[in-house]
Structure formats: structure tokens, C-alpha cells
Amino acid sequence: MASKYTLFLLLLLHFRSATCDQEQTNIIKLGFSLSPTNHPTSWLSPSGRFAFGFYQNGNGFSVGIWMMGEIENTTTWTANRDDPPVPSTAKLELTMDGKLLLRTDSKNSKPIASVRESASYAAMNDSGNFILYNKDHRVIWDSFSFPTDTLMGGQSLSRGAALFSSVSKSNRSTGRFRLEMQYDGNLVLYPIHTPNISVDAYWASDTSNMWSEKNLDLHLNSTGALLLINITDSTVDDKLNDGSLAFNNSIIFNGFYENKTTPLWSKPDDKCSVKSFCGFNSYCTLDDDQPVCRCLPGTDFIDTDQTSRGCERNFTEEWCRDSGRSASSRNIVRMENMAWDDPPYFQVKMQEDDCSKSCLEDCDCHVALLDSDTYCKKQKLPLKYARRDRQTSSTAFFKVGFEGVKKKQTGVNTSEEPPTVIIRTRDATVLLLVVTLGLVTWSFIALAISGLFAFKLRFLEYRKLLDRGDIGLSEELALRSFSYKELKRATNGFKEELGKGSFGAVYKGSLSRGKRIIAVKRLEKVINEGEREFCAEMRVIGRTHHKNLVRLLGYCAEGTKRLLVYEFMSNGSLADLLFRSQRRPDWNERVRIALEIAKGILYLHEECDAPIIHCDIKPQNILMDDFWTAKISDFGLAKLLMPDQTRTFTGTDVYSYGIMLLEIVCCRRSMEVNVQRPEEIVLSSWIYKHFEARELEKLVWGEEIEKKSLENLIKVGLWCIQDEPALRPSMKCVVMMLEGITDIAVPPCPTAASS
């Protein structure tokens, strides 16, 4: 629970006796030093109330200031707070030449205080301030001028300065939130690494318009009053609540020399209004009046031990198919009282059922929010600043697969009502089956009897063909139909798993007595359909021939079992090459791979016998052969499109290709949580920021790349991911742009294009 305290602005009462107001100090002379384990470990203030020195931090030690407590000490300031703890052999020294240094060994040292002149002595005051003085007894450095997460009595927060929360009570490194004293006179709470704009703020003092002047500092005086001071003429405006201010577990004095903490005031009142308390794709809700993070439907925690890091999808999108088949593979999860601050890519007034259906049938929609004014607002993931607010009259519709419904959400408290699952099924088909069931049953019996004799006759001929082992595997012959027993034997009982994709696991096998290596995919999430329909689709896929497509050699449709046999790709996937390889491909290789993939998709869309939409273009589905040629796998597993539907739905593949193209450019995933700055989490947003600022070289540090080539690939990628499908180019245009045949216009911001 300690991490939850990092969120709020606490107002605490600070009393001190008259004797405490006197500037009593303990003089620290040049040459004095401290050790983490040997006495002395700290320098005390005159009353012993505060100490400066080493304190325990995990398995090591940090340098800071703390208030001495009866049960435990309370840290109020930490030096170099984001540095790792130092060992017990470290030494803190006020050197003879007037420097305050932390020495980790005989060779390495780091200044605690950066000063332009030498100190003559130091002092730890009863105010909690550690000070360095020069020979004229003038202050040249003090800890009050460099606050971390706490403001003490007598301390000010100047314009443009900020307090930054700690990670937790035991980890004093920089946390996820900041309290900033703005130049306009407003005191504002923000998530860390966000601009000073209202959309990212979650609390403000609303004092920017109370004074005509703007040169105000925040000051906590010695009596515990929180004031805004005009530093020009030293006038005081007592417009904030009385008391002392602390950000994250702070300190007070109640009475004389008695250390206690008594929260008197905290902001914000709604704890779930704290933006970024929960990460992407998760939402904040109150449990026993404490904020907790839960995953949105269809997602799981990235790290169950750190739920604030957010959630990631637990299923693969498979709904970009024709309406007759897609209903069995997608669902809507409904949740009441949901709210977030992300702008939608589409909004229009409509009824609840229409809003749900509209999102369900829109390949770009991941969630729709129906607000109190009956505006249906469609969103894409990732979603940020989500919360469940009982005072908000709204309904959210989350689109998930069956796995997204069945999979239990980690950390969900059973006291909260579960989301409602709305399953769209093929009612018309079910009704038709019921009506014709009798006729089908009698027809099946008649056919089964006659078919039994034909099967026995052909079985003997078929067994003779099986002994040859190569029938169906040559380019000239059609797909071979395997039995389940054959493929089980070929894979040695499905022993060696090569990977697990969107539709199922892939196993390594061999045919022709080990002469032909194959890859066998066991389909796990296919739509229930007749064997005849499945075999017909496989034959259509078998007629696709392109150097950038993984060749389908055969299939198995036995009972409910569905397996596919592919040529074996020896060099793994593009995802392995980009994200996990020790040596990522050079720029020319990446350009070649991007063009090969584009040509493969173009063939599927426009050049094969029946247009095929992939619906799952991503680096994991691009495989590399013996010669490092890129080949698309898993094509055709989505329903084949009718010719008049092709233009409508191929834009989905174009969007996915654009995301993957940006991943190829930067050799990183489209969404990364473990990044230095939050703006780097979503790759497309990060790329567009540098594209707009003409800083593309920052995307490929350390590589020698021709700038025009880099710019062209990024422009193509940004065009492909436009929110408005009509703005996305066809794959034919994409190939022409990549080959330099067509000029590439400057793309608009993908988000702004839809608004």
C-alpha cells in the first residue's frame, strides 16, 4: 500500500516551540566524515530532531535527511535520489578543500552539493535544512533550495520548480507524479513527463487569476501556514489552506518535541482522478476507499507485482472477416460508469445497441463509450487515464475475442460487479439449422451408407499413394490431404514446438523419411465449419504462389481437428530478427524486407485468383527462409473476401503494415512500456513527434542511414496508419512509393486526420 501514498498532496500541521525557532546549529568542520556502518553515521541537528547522513536503502545505503521518530524515521530529502544505493564501504566527507563528496571507493567520488566556491563549514539545522557556509558565514548551498518530495516549514517552492513523488515509502527515487509551482501562480499536480497542459493535470489550486502579478512563490512558513508570496515586493497572500505541505509521506510536529503526523487536508478528493495512477489499458477503481488498478476487458497485467504499469492484450484480433463468420469469434463486454480522457477517432449520436454493433463491425474500433448525451465515441487502444466513476452515467463496450472473455483478470476483486458479456451469434443460421435438421439427418444416413462402400474401395488406392511420401508436395500437384495420424507421426507426437501464433501452435516435422522438413500448425481458434468448406478454402489458398508467401503444402481436416502443413522456414520470424537478435539487420536489409512484405500483401489483395485479406499482419507472422527472404505466413486463415468487399477491408491490412513498417525502421515494438520517457511508449506517436520536429536521426541512433531513405519509409508508414481509412494508400501505391516510382506527400498527424 505504500506506493499509493505517492499520489496525493497532503496538508499537514506543523507546530514548533519558541526555542525551536532559534537558529541553533551543530557545526560540521572541514575534514569531518561519515560511514554507513561505523560511528558516526549521521550529523544531528541541535535538538536531535533531524539527521543528515547515511540511511538504509534496500541492501545498500543512501545519503539524505530524515526526521527522527519514536518508531521509524521519516525521510524528508535524498541526495542524488535516482542513483543506486552505495555499499557499506562508502564514505561521506566534507573535504579539507571545502567539497561535500560521496566516495564509493578510493577512485570514485560524486559531489552531494555542487557549489562554485569552497565551503568553510556545514550545519544541520533544527528546521530540517542542511547548509554549507563560506568563510564569510554566507550560505553557498542548502538542501531547502533543492527539494525532492517534501516541503518543510520555512521552505519555499519557487516559480517553475516542482516536488516529485517517490516510488514508495522505502524507495525514495523519483516516482510518477509531480507538484509544480507554475509561472502563472497556479499550483498543479501532473503525472511525470507530461507537458503543462490542462488535459494532463489532475488537480490545480486555481490561483492563476487571483493576482495581477505572476511572480509568486509557494512558501510554508514556520507556523505552518501555506502562502503564496510576491517575491517582487514581499507581499503575502494567504489564499491556500493553513498548514504545512508534503508530497508523499511527510513530517510534522504536534506539540513540543513530539514527532507525529496528522493529515489535515489532501488533494485530489477523488483518488481515482489521479492521472497515470494506472497505466495503459487499465482503469482505476476504489476498493475500501483505496484506489486499485484493474485491467480492461481483453487485457492482462504486464506485471502482476506492479499493477500500475498497465495491461496488454490477451488475444489477437480476428474479427476482420465477413459478417456471416465473424460473429462467432468476437464479443462485446459491457461496463457501466466508465470514463477516460483520450479523444475518440469517431463520435456520433446513436442508441446503445447501435453503438455496440457499430464498434463490433468496425475493424478499427477497440472500445466505444456511450456518454450521457448518447454520443457514441469510438476509441483505439492503448487507452490511458481510464477510471470507473459511479457518478458518471456512461456505458463502455469493449470488443474482445472468446479468450478475452474466458480468461480471468488477474487481481480483480470479486466485490466489484463483473462486466456484462454480450455475445453476437448467428441467430439466423441457428434457426435455419433447426428447421432443416430432419431433412439433413435423413439425407446424411442415405449418403453415409452409399459412401461407406466407395470409401473402402478408394482407401486401398490411397494407402498405396501414401507409401510414396512425396505426392502433393511438388509444385505441379494440388495440396495433399493428410490424416491426423500421419501428422502426429511426422512431428513425433507434436514434440518440438517452434512457436505459438494467433491461430495455434506450430511444430517441426519431417516427411519422406526425414528428407523434407515441414512445419505443422494445429489450429485452435478456427470457426466451426464443415469439412467440405474448410477443404475448399484450403484449395484456394493452395493456388497462391508468390516468393514472399510461405507455401502451404497440405492440410488435415479430420473430425474437429484442423491442421496445416507449411514449408519450413529455418531463420525464424521477423520479430526475432528485430526485437531479440543480438545483431539487428542493417538499413538496406530492413528496406528490402519492408518491400518484400509489401509485395506479398499486394499479391494477396490484387493479384491472386480470389482476393485474400490477412487481418493479422505483424512481425511474428513474417518468416525468414534460408536466404533471409521475407515470407508472409498465416494468410488466408481469415475468411476470403468477395471482390466487392476488397477495397473496404484491405485498409485494415494497410494499417497493420504501416505499424509494422515503423517497427522495422526503429527495430522496436509498436508499444513498449519499459522506456525512458512516457512519450516513447507508443511508437507511432513518438515517430510523428520527431518527424514533425525534423529530428528523424534520433529514431536510429548509432546508424549511418541516408536521410532521404529514412524519411521516405517513415512517410509511407504514417500514411498507412491514418485513422481515416480513405486516407490510407492501397498496397499497390505503397509498393510504388517504396520503389521510388511515386512521390510521397507529407502525411498529416494520424490522430488529427480523423478530427
mmCIF file with all atom_site columns, C-alpha atoms in Angstrom, residues 15-192:
data_model
loop_
_atom_site.group_PDB
_atom_site.id
_atom_site.type_symbol
_atom_site.label_atom_id
_atom_site.label_alt_id
_atom_site.label_comp_id
_atom_site.label_asym_id
_atom_site.label_entity_id
_atom_site.label_seq_id
_atom_site.pdbx_PDB_ins_code
_atom_site.Cartn_x
_atom_site.Cartn_y
_atom_site.Cartn_z
_atom_site.occupancy
_atom_site.B_iso_or_equiv
_atom_site.pdbx_formal_charge
_atom_site.auth_seq_id
_atom_site.auth_comp_id
_atom_site.auth_asym_id
_atom_site.auth_atom_id
_atom_site.pdbx_PDB_model_num
ATOM 1   C CA . PHE A 1 15  ? 3.962  23.378 15.287  1.00 0.00 ? 15  PHE A CA 1
ATOM 2   C CA . ARG A 1 16  ? 7.239  24.362 16.920  1.00 0.00 ? 16  ARG A CA 1
ATOM 3   C CA . SER A 1 17  ? 8.115  25.907 20.245  1.00 0.00 ? 17  SER A CA 1
ATOM 4   C CA . ALA A 1 18  ? 9.757  29.311 20.605  1.00 0.00 ? 18  ALA A CA 1
ATOM 5   C CA . THR A 1 19  ? 13.037 27.694 21.469  1.00 0.00 ? 19  THR A CA 1
ATOM 6   C CA . CYS A 1 20  ? 12.885 25.679 18.274  1.00 0.00 ? 20  CYS A CA 1
ATOM 7   C CA . ASP A 1 21  ? 12.628 28.847 16.180  1.00 0.00 ? 21  ASP A CA 1
ATOM 8   C CA . GLN A 1 22  ? 16.105 29.869 17.160  1.00 0.00 ? 22  GLN A CA 1
ATOM 9   C CA . GLU A 1 23  ? 18.721 29.044 14.573  1.00 0.00 ? 23  GLU A CA 1
ATOM 10  C CA . GLN A 1 24  ? 20.643 26.524 16.615  1.00 0.00 ? 24  GLN A CA 1
ATOM 11  C CA . THR A 1 25  ? 23.185 24.512 14.679  1.00 0.00 ? 25  THR A CA 1
ATOM 12  C CA . ASN A 1 26  ? 25.777 21.829 15.096  1.00 0.00 ? 26  ASN A CA 1
ATOM 13  C CA . ILE A 1 27  ? 28.921 22.931 13.291  1.00 0.00 ? 27  ILE A CA 1
ATOM 14  C CA . ILE A 1 28  ? 30.478 20.362 10.919  1.00 0.00 ? 28  ILE A CA 1
ATOM 15  C CA . LYS A 1 29  ? 34.105 21.218 10.278  1.00 0.00 ? 29  LYS A CA 1
ATOM 16  C CA . LEU A 1 30  ? 36.285 20.538 7.278   1.00 0.00 ? 30  LEU A CA 1
ATOM 17  C CA . GLY A 1 31  ? 37.711 17.022 7.329   1.00 0.00 ? 31  GLY A CA 1
ATOM 18  C CA . PHE A 1 32  ? 34.664 15.515 9.117   1.00 0.00 ? 32  PHE A CA 1
ATOM 19  C CA . SER A 1 33  ? 33.327 12.317 7.535   1.00 0.00 ? 33  SER A CA 1
ATOM 20  C CA . LEU A 1 34  ? 30.589 9.702  7.912   1.00 0.00 ? 34  LEU A CA 1
ATOM 21  C CA . SER A 1 35  ? 30.397 5.950  7.340   1.00 0.00 ? 35  SER A CA 1
ATOM 22  C CA . PRO A 1 36  ? 27.260 3.823  6.703   1.00 0.00 ? 36  PRO A CA 1
ATOM 23  C CA . THR A 1 37  ? 28.177 1.306  9.412   1.00 0.00 ? 37  THR A CA 1
ATOM 24  C CA . ASN A 1 38  ? 30.798 2.875  11.677  1.00 0.00 ? 38  ASN A CA 1
ATOM 25  C CA . HIS A 1 39  ? 30.100 5.724  14.103  1.00 0.00 ? 39  HIS A CA 1
ATOM 26  C CA . PRO A 1 40  ? 29.272 8.428  13.219  1.00 0.00 ? 40  PRO A CA 1
ATOM 27  C CA . THR A 1 41  ? 26.744 7.519  10.515  1.00 0.00 ? 41  THR A CA 1
ATOM 28  C CA . SER A 1 42  ? 24.996 10.910 10.582  1.00 0.00 ? 42  SER A CA 1
ATOM 29  C CA . TRP A 1 43  ? 25.267 14.539 11.725  1.00 0.00 ? 43  TRP A CA 1
ATOM 30  C CA . LEU A 1 44  ? 22.404 15.589 14.037  1.00 0.00 ? 44  LEU A CA 1
ATOM 31  C CA . SER A 1 45  ? 20.623 18.908 14.434  1.00 0.00 ? 45  SER A CA 1
ATOM 32  C CA . PRO A 1 46  ? 20.989 20.591 17.876  1.00 0.00 ? 46  PRO A CA 1
ATOM 33  C CA . SER A 1 47  ? 17.750 19.102 19.257  1.00 0.00 ? 47  SER A CA 1
ATOM 34  C CA . GLY A 1 48  ? 18.422 15.718 17.669  1.00 0.00 ? 48  GLY A CA 1
ATOM 35  C CA . ARG A 1 49  ? 15.206 16.092 15.723  1.00 0.00 ? 49  ARG A CA 1
ATOM 36  C CA . PHE A 1 50  ? 16.832 15.855 12.276  1.00 0.00 ? 50  PHE A CA 1
ATOM 37  C CA . ALA A 1 51  ? 19.835 13.997 10.928  1.00 0.00 ? 51  ALA A CA 1
ATOM 38  C CA . PHE A 1 52  ? 21.923 14.189 7.775   1.00 0.00 ? 52  PHE A CA 1
ATOM 39  C CA . GLY A 1 53  ? 23.917 11.154 6.667   1.00 0.00 ? 53  GLY A CA 1
ATOM 40  C CA . PHE A 1 54  ? 23.555 7.551  5.573   1.00 0.00 ? 54  PHE A CA 1
ATOM 41  C CA . TYR A 1 55  ? 20.266 5.662  5.849   1.00 0.00 ? 55  TYR A CA 1
ATOM 42  C CA . GLN A 1 56  ? 19.458 2.060  4.913   1.00 0.00 ? 56  GLN A CA 1
ATOM 43  C CA . ASN A 1 57  ? 18.128 1.628  1.368   1.00 0.00 ? 57  ASN A CA 1
ATOM 44  C CA . GLY A 1 58  ? 17.475 -1.986 0.477   1.00 0.00 ? 58  GLY A CA 1
ATOM 45  C CA . ASN A 1 59  ? 20.758 -3.864 0.626   1.00 0.00 ? 59  ASN A CA 1
ATOM 46  C CA . GLY A 1 60  ? 22.771 -0.643 0.473   1.00 0.00 ? 60  GLY A CA 1
ATOM 47  C CA . PHE A 1 61  ? 22.721 2.943  1.714   1.00 0.00 ? 61  PHE A CA 1
ATOM 48  C CA . SER A 1 62  ? 21.690 6.384  0.504   1.00 0.00 ? 62  SER A CA 1
ATOM 49  C CA . VAL A 1 63  ? 22.537 9.904  1.693   1.00 0.00 ? 63  VAL A CA 1
ATOM 50  C CA . GLY A 1 64  ? 19.681 12.072 2.910   1.00 0.00 ? 64  GLY A CA 1
ATOM 51  C CA . ILE A 1 65  ? 17.924 13.975 5.689   1.00 0.00 ? 65  ILE A CA 1
ATOM 52  C CA . TRP A 1 66  ? 15.357 12.399 7.960   1.00 0.00 ? 66  TRP A CA 1
ATOM 53  C CA . MET A 1 67  ? 13.256 13.235 10.970  1.00 0.00 ? 67  MET A CA 1
ATOM 54  C CA . MET A 1 68  ? 13.984 11.049 13.968  1.00 0.00 ? 68  MET A CA 1
ATOM 55  C CA . GLY A 1 69  ? 10.863 9.131  15.029  1.00 0.00 ? 69  GLY A CA 1
ATOM 56  C CA . GLU A 1 70  ? 9.921  7.030  18.020  1.00 0.00 ? 70  GLU A CA 1
ATOM 57  C CA . ILE A 1 71  ? 9.043  4.014  15.856  1.00 0.00 ? 71  ILE A CA 1
ATOM 58  C CA . GLU A 1 72  ? 10.585 4.802  12.496  1.00 0.00 ? 72  GLU A CA 1
ATOM 59  C CA . ASN A 1 73  ? 12.384 7.696  10.841  1.00 0.00 ? 73  ASN A CA 1
ATOM 60  C CA . THR A 1 74  ? 10.783 9.777  8.079   1.00 0.00 ? 74  THR A CA 1
ATOM 61  C CA . THR A 1 75  ? 12.995 10.742 5.147   1.00 0.00 ? 75  THR A CA 1
ATOM 62  C CA . THR A 1 76  ? 12.497 14.346 4.008   1.00 0.00 ? 76  THR A CA 1
ATOM 63  C CA . TRP A 1 77  ? 15.295 14.763 1.443   1.00 0.00 ? 77  TRP A CA 1
ATOM 64  C CA . THR A 1 78  ? 17.555 12.437 -0.558  1.00 0.00 ? 78  THR A CA 1
ATOM 65  C CA . ALA A 1 79  ? 20.769 13.314 -2.368  1.00 0.00 ? 79  ALA A CA 1
ATOM 66  C CA . ASN A 1 80  ? 21.094 12.051 -5.952  1.00 0.00 ? 80  ASN A CA 1
ATOM 67  C CA . ARG A 1 81  ? 17.862 10.165 -5.378  1.00 0.00 ? 81  ARG A CA 1
ATOM 68  C CA . ASP A 1 82  ? 17.901 8.193  -8.629  1.00 0.00 ? 82  ASP A CA 1
ATOM 69  C CA . ASP A 1 83  ? 21.402 6.775  -8.093  1.00 0.00 ? 83  ASP A CA 1
ATOM 70  C CA . PRO A 1 84  ? 21.687 3.159  -6.917  1.00 0.00 ? 84  PRO A CA 1
ATOM 71  C CA . PRO A 1 85  ? 22.426 2.544  -3.211  1.00 0.00 ? 85  PRO A CA 1
ATOM 72  C CA . VAL A 1 86  ? 26.081 2.619  -2.209  1.00 0.00 ? 86  VAL A CA 1
ATOM 73  C CA . PRO A 1 87  ? 27.906 -0.185 -0.330  1.00 0.00 ? 87  PRO A CA 1
ATOM 74  C CA . SER A 1 88  ? 28.821 -0.196 3.332   1.00 0.00 ? 88  SER A CA 1
ATOM 75  C CA . THR A 1 89  ? 32.382 0.791  2.404   1.00 0.00 ? 89  THR A CA 1
ATOM 76  C CA . ALA A 1 90  ? 31.253 4.203  1.116   1.00 0.00 ? 90  ALA A CA 1
ATOM 77  C CA . LYS A 1 91  ? 32.278 7.432  2.835   1.00 0.00 ? 91  LYS A CA 1
ATOM 78  C CA . LEU A 1 92  ? 30.655 10.889 3.060   1.00 0.00 ? 92  LEU A CA 1
ATOM 79  C CA . GLU A 1 93  ? 33.220 13.636 3.616   1.00 0.00 ? 93  GLU A CA 1
ATOM 80  C CA . LEU A 1 94  ? 33.397 17.413 3.935   1.00 0.00 ? 94  LEU A CA 1
ATOM 81  C CA . THR A 1 95  ? 36.892 17.616 2.472   1.00 0.00 ? 95  THR A CA 1
ATOM 82  C CA . MET A 1 96  ? 39.659 19.976 3.551   1.00 0.00 ? 96  MET A CA 1
ATOM 83  C CA . ASP A 1 97  ? 39.261 21.887 0.279   1.00 0.00 ? 97  ASP A CA 1
ATOM 84  C CA . GLY A 1 98  ? 35.583 22.595 1.069   1.00 0.00 ? 98  GLY A CA 1
ATOM 85  C CA . LYS A 1 99  ? 33.749 19.970 -1.016  1.00 0.00 ? 99  LYS A CA 1
ATOM 86  C CA . LEU A 1 100 ? 30.932 17.683 0.159   1.00 0.00 ? 100 LEU A CA 1
ATOM 87  C CA . LEU A 1 101 ? 31.692 14.363 -1.554  1.00 0.00 ? 101 LEU A CA 1
ATOM 88  C CA . LEU A 1 102 ? 30.342 10.823 -1.520  1.00 0.00 ? 102 LEU A CA 1
ATOM 89  C CA . ARG A 1 103 ? 33.167 8.353  -2.082  1.00 0.00 ? 103 ARG A CA 1
ATOM 90  C CA . THR A 1 104 ? 32.279 4.797  -3.090  1.00 0.00 ? 104 THR A CA 1
ATOM 91  C CA . ASP A 1 105 ? 35.955 3.764  -3.221  1.00 0.00 ? 105 ASP A CA 1
ATOM 92  C CA . SER A 1 106 ? 39.366 5.339  -3.364  1.00 0.00 ? 106 SER A CA 1
ATOM 93  C CA . LYS A 1 107 ? 38.969 6.328  -7.017  1.00 0.00 ? 107 LYS A CA 1
ATOM 94  C CA . ASN A 1 108 ? 35.311 7.215  -7.446  1.00 0.00 ? 108 ASN A CA 1
ATOM 95  C CA . SER A 1 109 ? 33.553 10.170 -5.820  1.00 0.00 ? 109 SER A CA 1
ATOM 96  C CA . LYS A 1 110 ? 30.450 12.236 -6.517  1.00 0.00 ? 110 LYS A CA 1
ATOM 97  C CA . PRO A 1 111 ? 29.509 15.677 -5.162  1.00 0.00 ? 111 PRO A CA 1
ATOM 98  C CA . ILE A 1 112 ? 26.451 15.911 -2.919  1.00 0.00 ? 112 ILE A CA 1
ATOM 99  C CA . ALA A 1 113 ? 26.397 19.678 -3.347  1.00 0.00 ? 113 ALA A CA 1
ATOM 100 C CA . SER A 1 114 ? 27.573 21.466 -6.491  1.00 0.00 ? 114 SER A CA 1
ATOM 101 C CA . VAL A 1 115 ? 28.999 24.833 -5.465  1.00 0.00 ? 115 VAL A CA 1
ATOM 102 C CA . ARG A 1 116 ? 31.186 27.384 -7.212  1.00 0.00 ? 116 ARG A CA 1
ATOM 103 C CA . GLU A 1 117 ? 33.232 28.248 -4.128  1.00 0.00 ? 117 GLU A CA 1
ATOM 104 C CA . SER A 1 118 ? 34.704 26.238 -1.298  1.00 0.00 ? 118 SER A CA 1
ATOM 105 C CA . ALA A 1 119 ? 32.781 25.693 1.917   1.00 0.00 ? 119 ALA A CA 1
ATOM 106 C CA . SER A 1 120 ? 34.356 26.567 5.260   1.00 0.00 ? 120 SER A CA 1
ATOM 107 C CA . TYR A 1 121 ? 31.909 24.577 7.387   1.00 0.00 ? 121 TYR A CA 1
ATOM 108 C CA . ALA A 1 122 ? 28.432 22.973 7.313   1.00 0.00 ? 122 ALA A CA 1
ATOM 109 C CA . ALA A 1 123 ? 25.463 22.762 9.672   1.00 0.00 ? 123 ALA A CA 1
ATOM 110 C CA . MET A 1 124 ? 22.380 20.611 10.206  1.00 0.00 ? 124 MET A CA 1
ATOM 111 C CA . ASN A 1 125 ? 19.604 22.920 11.469  1.00 0.00 ? 125 ASN A CA 1
ATOM 112 C CA . ASP A 1 126 ? 16.519 22.121 13.512  1.00 0.00 ? 126 ASP A CA 1
ATOM 113 C CA . SER A 1 127 ? 14.407 23.326 10.587  1.00 0.00 ? 127 SER A CA 1
ATOM 114 C CA . GLY A 1 128 ? 15.490 20.237 8.632   1.00 0.00 ? 128 GLY A CA 1
ATOM 115 C CA . ASN A 1 129 ? 17.806 22.245 6.385   1.00 0.00 ? 129 ASN A CA 1
ATOM 116 C CA . PHE A 1 130 ? 21.410 21.163 5.741   1.00 0.00 ? 130 PHE A CA 1
ATOM 117 C CA . ILE A 1 131 ? 23.582 24.184 4.876   1.00 0.00 ? 131 ILE A CA 1
ATOM 118 C CA . LEU A 1 132 ? 27.074 24.887 3.555   1.00 0.00 ? 132 LEU A CA 1
ATOM 119 C CA . TYR A 1 133 ? 28.714 28.217 4.549   1.00 0.00 ? 133 TYR A CA 1
ATOM 120 C CA . ASN A 1 134 ? 31.713 30.069 3.141   1.00 0.00 ? 134 ASN A CA 1
ATOM 121 C CA . LYS A 1 135 ? 34.369 31.820 5.192   1.00 0.00 ? 135 LYS A CA 1
ATOM 122 C CA . ASP A 1 136 ? 32.160 34.939 5.451   1.00 0.00 ? 136 ASP A CA 1
ATOM 123 C CA . HIS A 1 137 ? 29.405 32.837 7.038   1.00 0.00 ? 137 HIS A CA 1
ATOM 124 C CA . ARG A 1 138 ? 27.278 33.245 3.944   1.00 0.00 ? 138 ARG A CA 1
ATOM 125 C CA . VAL A 1 139 ? 25.100 30.374 2.702   1.00 0.00 ? 139 VAL A CA 1
ATOM 126 C CA . ILE A 1 140 ? 26.516 28.937 -0.532  1.00 0.00 ? 140 ILE A CA 1
ATOM 127 C CA . TRP A 1 141 ? 24.279 25.838 -0.692  1.00 0.00 ? 141 TRP A CA 1
ATOM 128 C CA . ASP A 1 142 ? 21.351 24.374 1.264   1.00 0.00 ? 142 ASP A CA 1
ATOM 129 C CA . SER A 1 143 ? 19.060 21.376 0.869   1.00 0.00 ? 143 SER A CA 1
ATOM 130 C CA . PHE A 1 144 ? 15.945 23.590 1.052   1.00 0.00 ? 144 PHE A CA 1
ATOM 131 C CA . SER A 1 145 ? 16.862 25.009 -2.366  1.00 0.00 ? 145 SER A CA 1
ATOM 132 C CA . PHE A 1 146 ? 16.729 21.526 -3.915  1.00 0.00 ? 146 PHE A CA 1
ATOM 133 C CA . PRO A 1 147 ? 13.552 19.853 -2.600  1.00 0.00 ? 147 PRO A CA 1
ATOM 134 C CA . THR A 1 148 ? 12.738 16.276 -3.574  1.00 0.00 ? 148 THR A CA 1
ATOM 135 C CA . ASP A 1 149 ? 9.315  15.126 -2.386  1.00 0.00 ? 149 ASP A CA 1
ATOM 136 C CA . THR A 1 150 ? 8.764  17.195 0.777   1.00 0.00 ? 150 THR A CA 1
ATOM 137 C CA . LEU A 1 151 ? 8.382  20.860 1.697   1.00 0.00 ? 151 LEU A CA 1
ATOM 138 C CA . MET A 1 152 ? 9.330  21.803 5.283   1.00 0.00 ? 152 MET A CA 1
ATOM 139 C CA . GLY A 1 153 ? 8.428  24.760 7.479   1.00 0.00 ? 153 GLY A CA 1
ATOM 140 C CA . GLY A 1 154 ? 10.431 27.791 6.327   1.00 0.00 ? 154 GLY A CA 1
ATOM 141 C CA . GLN A 1 155 ? 10.957 26.287 2.871   1.00 0.00 ? 155 GLN A CA 1
ATOM 142 C CA . SER A 1 156 ? 9.763  27.727 -0.460  1.00 0.00 ? 156 SER A CA 1
ATOM 143 C CA . LEU A 1 157 ? 8.934  26.284 -3.857  1.00 0.00 ? 157 LEU A CA 1
ATOM 144 C CA . SER A 1 158 ? 9.964  28.855 -6.430  1.00 0.00 ? 158 SER A CA 1
ATOM 145 C CA . ARG A 1 159 ? 8.285  29.517 -9.756  1.00 0.00 ? 159 ARG A CA 1
ATOM 146 C CA . GLY A 1 160 ? 8.935  26.737 -12.267 1.00 0.00 ? 160 GLY A CA 1
ATOM 147 C CA . ALA A 1 161 ? 10.157 24.365 -9.535  1.00 0.00 ? 161 ALA A CA 1
ATOM 148 C CA . ALA A 1 162 ? 8.459  21.102 -8.609  1.00 0.00 ? 162 ALA A CA 1
ATOM 149 C CA . LEU A 1 163 ? 8.254  18.388 -5.994  1.00 0.00 ? 163 LEU A CA 1
ATOM 150 C CA . PHE A 1 164 ? 8.484  14.855 -7.377  1.00 0.00 ? 164 PHE A CA 1
ATOM 151 C CA . SER A 1 165 ? 6.869  11.915 -5.636  1.00 0.00 ? 165 SER A CA 1
ATOM 152 C CA . SER A 1 166 ? 8.892  8.912  -4.524  1.00 0.00 ? 166 SER A CA 1
ATOM 153 C CA . VAL A 1 167 ? 8.365  5.422  -5.899  1.00 0.00 ? 167 VAL A CA 1
ATOM 154 C CA . SER A 1 168 ? 7.306  4.222  -2.461  1.00 0.00 ? 168 SER A CA 1
ATOM 155 C CA . LYS A 1 169 ? 7.918  4.825  1.223   1.00 0.00 ? 169 LYS A CA 1
ATOM 156 C CA . SER A 1 170 ? 11.008 2.618  1.124   1.00 0.00 ? 170 SER A CA 1
ATOM 157 C CA . ASN A 1 171 ? 12.209 3.658  -2.344  1.00 0.00 ? 171 ASN A CA 1
ATOM 158 C CA . ARG A 1 172 ? 12.921 7.391  -2.489  1.00 0.00 ? 172 ARG A CA 1
ATOM 159 C CA . SER A 1 173 ? 13.876 7.546  -6.169  1.00 0.00 ? 173 SER A CA 1
ATOM 160 C CA . THR A 1 174 ? 11.759 9.687  -8.482  1.00 0.00 ? 174 THR A CA 1
ATOM 161 C CA . GLY A 1 175 ? 8.184  8.436  -8.755  1.00 0.00 ? 175 GLY A CA 1
ATOM 162 C CA . ARG A 1 176 ? 5.385  9.009  -11.240 1.00 0.00 ? 176 ARG A CA 1
ATOM 163 C CA . PHE A 1 177 ? 3.919  12.369 -10.167 1.00 0.00 ? 177 PHE A CA 1
ATOM 164 C CA . ARG A 1 178 ? 4.949  15.978 -9.694  1.00 0.00 ? 178 ARG A CA 1
ATOM 165 C CA . LEU A 1 179 ? 3.626  19.103 -7.952  1.00 0.00 ? 179 LEU A CA 1
ATOM 166 C CA . GLU A 1 180 ? 4.634  22.193 -9.913  1.00 0.00 ? 180 GLU A CA 1
ATOM 167 C CA . MET A 1 181 ? 4.554  25.855 -8.937  1.00 0.00 ? 181 MET A CA 1
ATOM 168 C CA . GLN A 1 182 ? 3.789  27.371 -12.321 1.00 0.00 ? 182 GLN A CA 1
ATOM 169 C CA . TYR A 1 183 ? 4.845  30.793 -13.509 1.00 0.00 ? 183 TYR A CA 1
ATOM 170 C CA . ASP A 1 184 ? 1.191  31.831 -13.757 1.00 0.00 ? 184 ASP A CA 1
ATOM 171 C CA . GLY A 1 185 ? 0.713  31.462 -9.988  1.00 0.00 ? 185 GLY A CA 1
ATOM 172 C CA . ASN A 1 186 ? -1.068 28.110 -10.200 1.00 0.00 ? 186 ASN A CA 1
ATOM 173 C CA . LEU A 1 187 ? -0.039 25.110 -8.089  1.00 0.00 ? 187 LEU A CA 1
ATOM 174 C CA . VAL A 1 188 ? -0.733 21.994 -10.190 1.00 0.00 ? 188 VAL A CA 1
ATOM 175 C CA . LEU A 1 189 ? -0.423 18.202 -9.904  1.00 0.00 ? 189 LEU A CA 1
ATOM 176 C CA . TYR A 1 190 ? 0.664  16.302 -13.038 1.00 0.00 ? 190 TYR A CA 1
ATOM 177 C CA . PRO A 1 191 ? 1.912  12.840 -13.941 1.00 0.00 ? 191 PRO A CA 1
ATOM 178 C CA . ILE A 1 192 ? 5.660  12.952 -14.502 1.00 0.00 ? 192 ILE A CA 1
#
